Amino acid sequence: MEEVVKLLDYKFFITELVKIILTLLIPSLIAGLYWLFTLRHRSGQILQVLQNRSLYLHFAGETQSQAKEITFENDGNIGKGKNHNETYWKVRFGKLKIFNQDKKLFSVFKWDQSVGQLKHTNDPSLPSVMGQFIVPFVTGRNEEQKHSGKRLKPVQVSHQYSLHLHQNNNT
């Protein structure tokens, strides 16, 4: 009889232990999958912003207005705006990573949907200037705008990623 009670206590203990482990493991697994899905979605948003368009990299920080046109080629190279600091790029875990000519990490940007721009993460371990940001730029591919004779300024991207053109009256 004592052996039966010990055996039942043992089975009860194992059953309760499995319940506790599953109770902790399942929510953690769901949260982890959600996190991975979110990172993949953010990476997709960044790729959509970079795809087939010119952008403006404001590289002197938020308080100064130094900017250059930059493009991101499909092969991972920087097109326009390429220099020894910005040579290669890739999108990983919801972040745009820019590498220098030695393939060392130079800058990291995250998509801020609320303002429609890629913002520098301001990681102090990076050699790039803090406060940088990247905004989409309309290059005049639109035939109406191309023939209107008006120059286009950088644009903000709305939550649905549609571009709003802002015309500059200076020709």
mmCIF file of C-alpha atoms in Angstrom:
data_model
loop_
_atom_site.group_PDB
_atom_site.id
_atom_site.type_symbol
_atom_site.label_atom_id
_atom_site.label_comp_id
_atom_site.label_asym_id
_atom_site.label_seq_id
_atom_site.Cartn_x
_atom_site.Cartn_y
_atom_site.Cartn_z
ATOM 1 C CA MET A 1 0.000 0.000 0.000
ATOM 2 C CA GLU A 2 2.806 2.406 0.826
ATOM 3 C CA GLU A 3 4.361 1.651 -2.543
ATOM 4 C CA VAL A 4 1.087 2.569 -4.288
ATOM 5 C CA VAL A 5 0.903 5.877 -2.376
ATOM 6 C CA LYS A 6 4.544 6.658 -3.217
ATOM 7 C CA LEU A 7 3.902 5.795 -6.847
ATOM 8 C CA LEU A 8 0.794 8.016 -6.941
ATOM 9 C CA ASP A 9 2.713 10.859 -5.267
ATOM 10 C CA TYR A 10 5.474 10.460 -7.843
ATOM 11 C CA LYS A 11 2.997 10.512 -10.755
ATOM 12 C CA PHE A 12 1.182 13.484 -9.213
ATOM 13 C CA PHE A 13 4.476 15.366 -8.814
ATOM 14 C CA ILE A 14 5.516 14.682 -12.440
ATOM 15 C CA THR A 15 2.046 15.667 -13.725
ATOM 16 C CA GLU A 16 2.106 18.952 -11.811
ATOM 17 C CA LEU A 17 5.648 19.673 -12.947
ATOM 18 C CA VAL A 18 4.659 19.133 -16.598
ATOM 19 C CA LYS A 19 1.634 21.440 -16.127
ATOM 20 C CA ILE A 20 3.829 24.185 -14.692
ATOM 21 C CA ILE A 21 6.386 23.843 -17.489
ATOM 22 C CA LEU A 22 3.672 23.957 -20.176
ATOM 23 C CA THR A 23 1.989 26.898 -18.477
ATOM 24 C CA LEU A 24 5.249 28.842 -18.695
ATOM 25 C CA LEU A 25 6.450 27.499 -22.035
ATOM 26 C CA ILE A 26 3.367 28.035 -24.207
ATOM 27 C CA PRO A 27 2.955 31.796 -23.544
ATOM 28 C CA SER A 28 6.702 32.260 -23.984
ATOM 29 C CA LEU A 29 6.594 30.407 -27.284
ATOM 30 C CA ILE A 30 3.643 32.496 -28.490
ATOM 31 C CA ALA A 31 5.381 35.728 -27.435
ATOM 32 C CA GLY A 32 8.580 34.646 -29.193
ATOM 33 C CA LEU A 33 6.739 33.854 -32.416
ATOM 34 C CA TYR A 34 4.913 37.191 -32.238
ATOM 35 C CA TRP A 35 8.241 38.987 -31.745
ATOM 36 C CA LEU A 36 9.753 37.217 -34.770
ATOM 37 C CA PHE A 37 6.693 38.053 -36.879
ATOM 38 C CA THR A 38 6.934 41.705 -35.802
ATOM 39 C CA LEU A 39 10.623 41.874 -36.744
ATOM 40 C CA ARG A 40 9.896 40.316 -40.121
ATOM 41 C CA HIS A 41 7.074 42.809 -40.697
ATOM 42 C CA ARG A 42 9.346 45.745 -39.772
ATOM 43 C CA SER A 43 12.045 44.442 -42.109
ATOM 44 C CA GLY A 44 9.433 44.286 -44.873
ATOM 45 C CA GLN A 45 8.405 47.881 -44.182
ATOM 46 C CA ILE A 46 12.020 49.027 -44.451
ATOM 47 C CA LEU A 47 12.558 47.117 -47.696
ATOM 48 C CA GLN A 48 9.391 48.654 -49.111
ATOM 49 C CA VAL A 49 10.683 52.151 -48.301
ATOM 50 C CA LEU A 50 14.115 51.450 -49.843
ATOM 51 C CA GLN A 51 12.856 49.677 -52.953
ATOM 52 C CA ASN A 52 13.376 51.475 -56.274
ATOM 53 C CA ARG A 53 13.545 54.992 -54.901
ATOM 54 C CA SER A 54 16.005 57.646 -53.922
ATOM 55 C CA LEU A 55 16.132 58.805 -50.345
ATOM 56 C CA TYR A 56 17.747 61.666 -48.464
ATOM 57 C CA LEU A 57 20.223 60.788 -45.719
ATOM 58 C CA HIS A 58 20.422 63.654 -43.234
ATOM 59 C CA PHE A 59 23.858 62.851 -41.871
ATOM 60 C CA ALA A 60 24.759 65.816 -39.671
ATOM 61 C CA GLY A 61 22.210 65.051 -36.991
ATOM 62 C CA GLU A 62 18.803 66.545 -36.223
ATOM 63 C CA THR A 63 20.005 70.099 -35.574
ATOM 64 C CA GLN A 64 21.941 70.612 -38.821
ATOM 65 C CA SER A 65 20.642 70.386 -42.360
ATOM 66 C CA GLN A 66 23.336 68.498 -44.248
ATOM 67 C CA ALA A 67 21.851 65.827 -46.474
ATOM 68 C CA LYS A 68 22.666 63.777 -49.522
ATOM 69 C CA GLU A 69 20.758 61.608 -51.929
ATOM 70 C CA ILE A 70 21.237 57.907 -51.320
ATOM 71 C CA THR A 71 20.013 54.781 -53.094
ATOM 72 C CA PHE A 72 20.091 51.155 -52.009
ATOM 73 C CA GLU A 73 20.868 48.618 -54.735
ATOM 74 C CA ASN A 74 19.286 45.142 -54.665
ATOM 75 C CA ASP A 75 22.709 43.489 -54.365
ATOM 76 C CA GLY A 76 23.438 45.095 -50.977
ATOM 77 C CA ASN A 77 25.568 47.955 -52.295
ATOM 78 C CA ILE A 78 24.883 51.631 -51.793
ATOM 79 C CA GLY A 79 24.289 53.282 -55.193
ATOM 80 C CA LYS A 80 24.136 57.084 -55.140
ATOM 81 C CA GLY A 81 25.725 58.556 -52.034
ATOM 82 C CA LYS A 82 28.241 55.734 -51.660
ATOM 83 C CA ASN A 83 31.452 56.657 -49.841
ATOM 84 C CA HIS A 84 33.920 55.023 -47.447
ATOM 85 C CA ASN A 85 31.398 55.259 -44.565
ATOM 86 C CA GLU A 86 28.268 54.174 -46.446
ATOM 87 C CA THR A 87 29.221 51.366 -48.832
ATOM 88 C CA TYR A 88 27.045 48.307 -48.119
ATOM 89 C CA TRP A 89 23.660 47.694 -46.520
ATOM 90 C CA LYS A 90 21.311 44.982 -45.293
ATOM 91 C CA VAL A 91 18.059 44.744 -43.382
ATOM 92 C CA ARG A 92 18.081 42.427 -40.383
ATOM 93 C CA PHE A 93 15.711 42.068 -37.446
ATOM 94 C CA GLY A 94 13.689 45.164 -38.341
ATOM 95 C CA LYS A 95 16.706 47.451 -38.758
ATOM 96 C CA LEU A 96 18.585 48.930 -41.706
ATOM 97 C CA LYS A 97 22.297 48.347 -41.170
ATOM 98 C CA ILE A 98 24.839 50.357 -43.149
ATOM 99 C CA PHE A 99 28.424 49.152 -43.397
ATOM 100 C CA ASN A 100 31.612 50.985 -44.338
ATOM 101 C CA GLN A 101 34.051 49.998 -47.072
ATOM 102 C CA ASP A 102 35.741 47.539 -44.671
ATOM 103 C CA LYS A 103 32.326 45.882 -44.104
ATOM 104 C CA LYS A 104 32.235 47.087 -40.488
ATOM 105 C CA LEU A 105 28.932 48.292 -39.067
ATOM 106 C CA PHE A 106 28.723 52.081 -39.400
ATOM 107 C CA SER A 107 25.042 53.061 -38.857
ATOM 108 C CA VAL A 108 21.788 51.413 -37.784
ATOM 109 C CA PHE A 109 18.317 52.808 -38.539
ATOM 110 C CA LYS A 110 14.810 51.817 -37.435
ATOM 111 C CA TRP A 111 11.603 52.668 -39.305
ATOM 112 C CA ASP A 112 9.469 55.203 -37.430
ATOM 113 C CA GLN A 113 6.060 54.884 -39.029
ATOM 114 C CA SER A 114 4.619 57.809 -37.046
ATOM 115 C CA VAL A 115 6.872 60.321 -38.852
ATOM 116 C CA GLY A 116 7.603 58.360 -42.033
ATOM 117 C CA GLN A 117 11.361 58.140 -41.711
ATOM 118 C CA LEU A 118 14.203 55.837 -40.821
ATOM 119 C CA LYS A 119 15.778 57.117 -37.618
ATOM 120 C CA HIS A 120 19.301 56.409 -36.403
ATOM 121 C CA THR A 121 19.265 54.218 -33.299
ATOM 122 C CA ASN A 122 21.760 56.591 -31.632
ATOM 123 C CA ASP A 123 23.822 53.673 -30.406
ATOM 124 C CA PRO A 124 26.942 55.286 -28.871
ATOM 125 C CA SER A 125 29.090 52.306 -29.884
ATOM 126 C CA LEU A 126 28.609 53.152 -33.580
ATOM 127 C CA PRO A 127 31.086 55.498 -35.316
ATOM 128 C CA SER A 128 28.325 57.434 -37.140
ATOM 129 C CA VAL A 129 26.799 60.724 -35.996
ATOM 130 C CA MET A 130 23.781 60.418 -33.714
ATOM 131 C CA GLY A 131 20.494 61.984 -34.793
ATOM 132 C CA GLN A 132 20.745 60.962 -38.447
ATOM 133 C CA PHE A 133 17.604 60.113 -40.380
ATOM 134 C CA ILE A 134 16.579 59.006 -43.857
ATOM 135 C CA VAL A 135 13.475 60.202 -45.698
ATOM 136 C CA PRO A 136 12.069 59.176 -49.085
ATOM 137 C CA PHE A 137 12.722 61.528 -51.999
ATOM 138 C CA VAL A 138 10.745 61.832 -55.225
ATOM 139 C CA THR A 139 13.193 61.891 -58.123
ATOM 140 C CA GLY A 140 10.855 63.149 -60.834
ATOM 141 C CA ARG A 141 9.980 59.752 -62.325
ATOM 142 C CA ASN A 142 6.351 60.828 -62.375
ATOM 143 C CA GLU A 143 5.788 62.162 -65.911
ATOM 144 C CA GLU A 144 3.483 65.006 -64.816
ATOM 145 C CA GLN A 145 6.026 66.313 -62.345
ATOM 146 C CA LYS A 146 8.933 65.730 -64.716
ATOM 147 C CA HIS A 147 7.455 68.053 -67.336
ATOM 148 C CA SER A 148 6.040 70.682 -64.979
ATOM 149 C CA GLY A 149 9.419 72.360 -64.544
ATOM 150 C CA LYS A 150 9.099 72.405 -60.754
ATOM 151 C CA ARG A 151 11.661 70.898 -58.437
ATOM 152 C CA LEU A 152 10.490 68.416 -55.846
ATOM 153 C CA LYS A 153 11.462 68.399 -52.200
ATOM 154 C CA PRO A 154 11.747 65.317 -49.967
ATOM 155 C CA VAL A 155 8.430 63.797 -49.037
ATOM 156 C CA GLN A 156 6.955 62.251 -45.953
ATOM 157 C CA VAL A 157 5.579 58.722 -46.165
ATOM 158 C CA SER A 158 2.146 58.192 -44.676
ATOM 159 C CA HIS A 159 1.146 55.157 -42.660
ATOM 160 C CA GLN A 160 0.071 53.414 -45.861
ATOM 161 C CA TYR A 161 3.420 54.283 -47.545
ATOM 162 C CA SER A 162 1.869 56.540 -50.152
ATOM 163 C CA LEU A 163 4.023 59.477 -51.136
ATOM 164 C CA HIS A 164 2.712 63.023 -50.832
ATOM 165 C CA LEU A 165 4.434 65.395 -53.258
ATOM 166 C CA HIS A 166 5.492 68.804 -52.019
ATOM 167 C CA GLN A 167 6.469 71.262 -54.720
ATOM 168 C CA ASN A 168 9.124 73.880 -54.354
ATOM 169 C CA ASN A 169 8.315 76.997 -56.390
ATOM 170 C CA ASN A 170 12.002 77.662 -57.004
ATOM 171 C CA THR A 171 12.803 76.327 -60.477
#
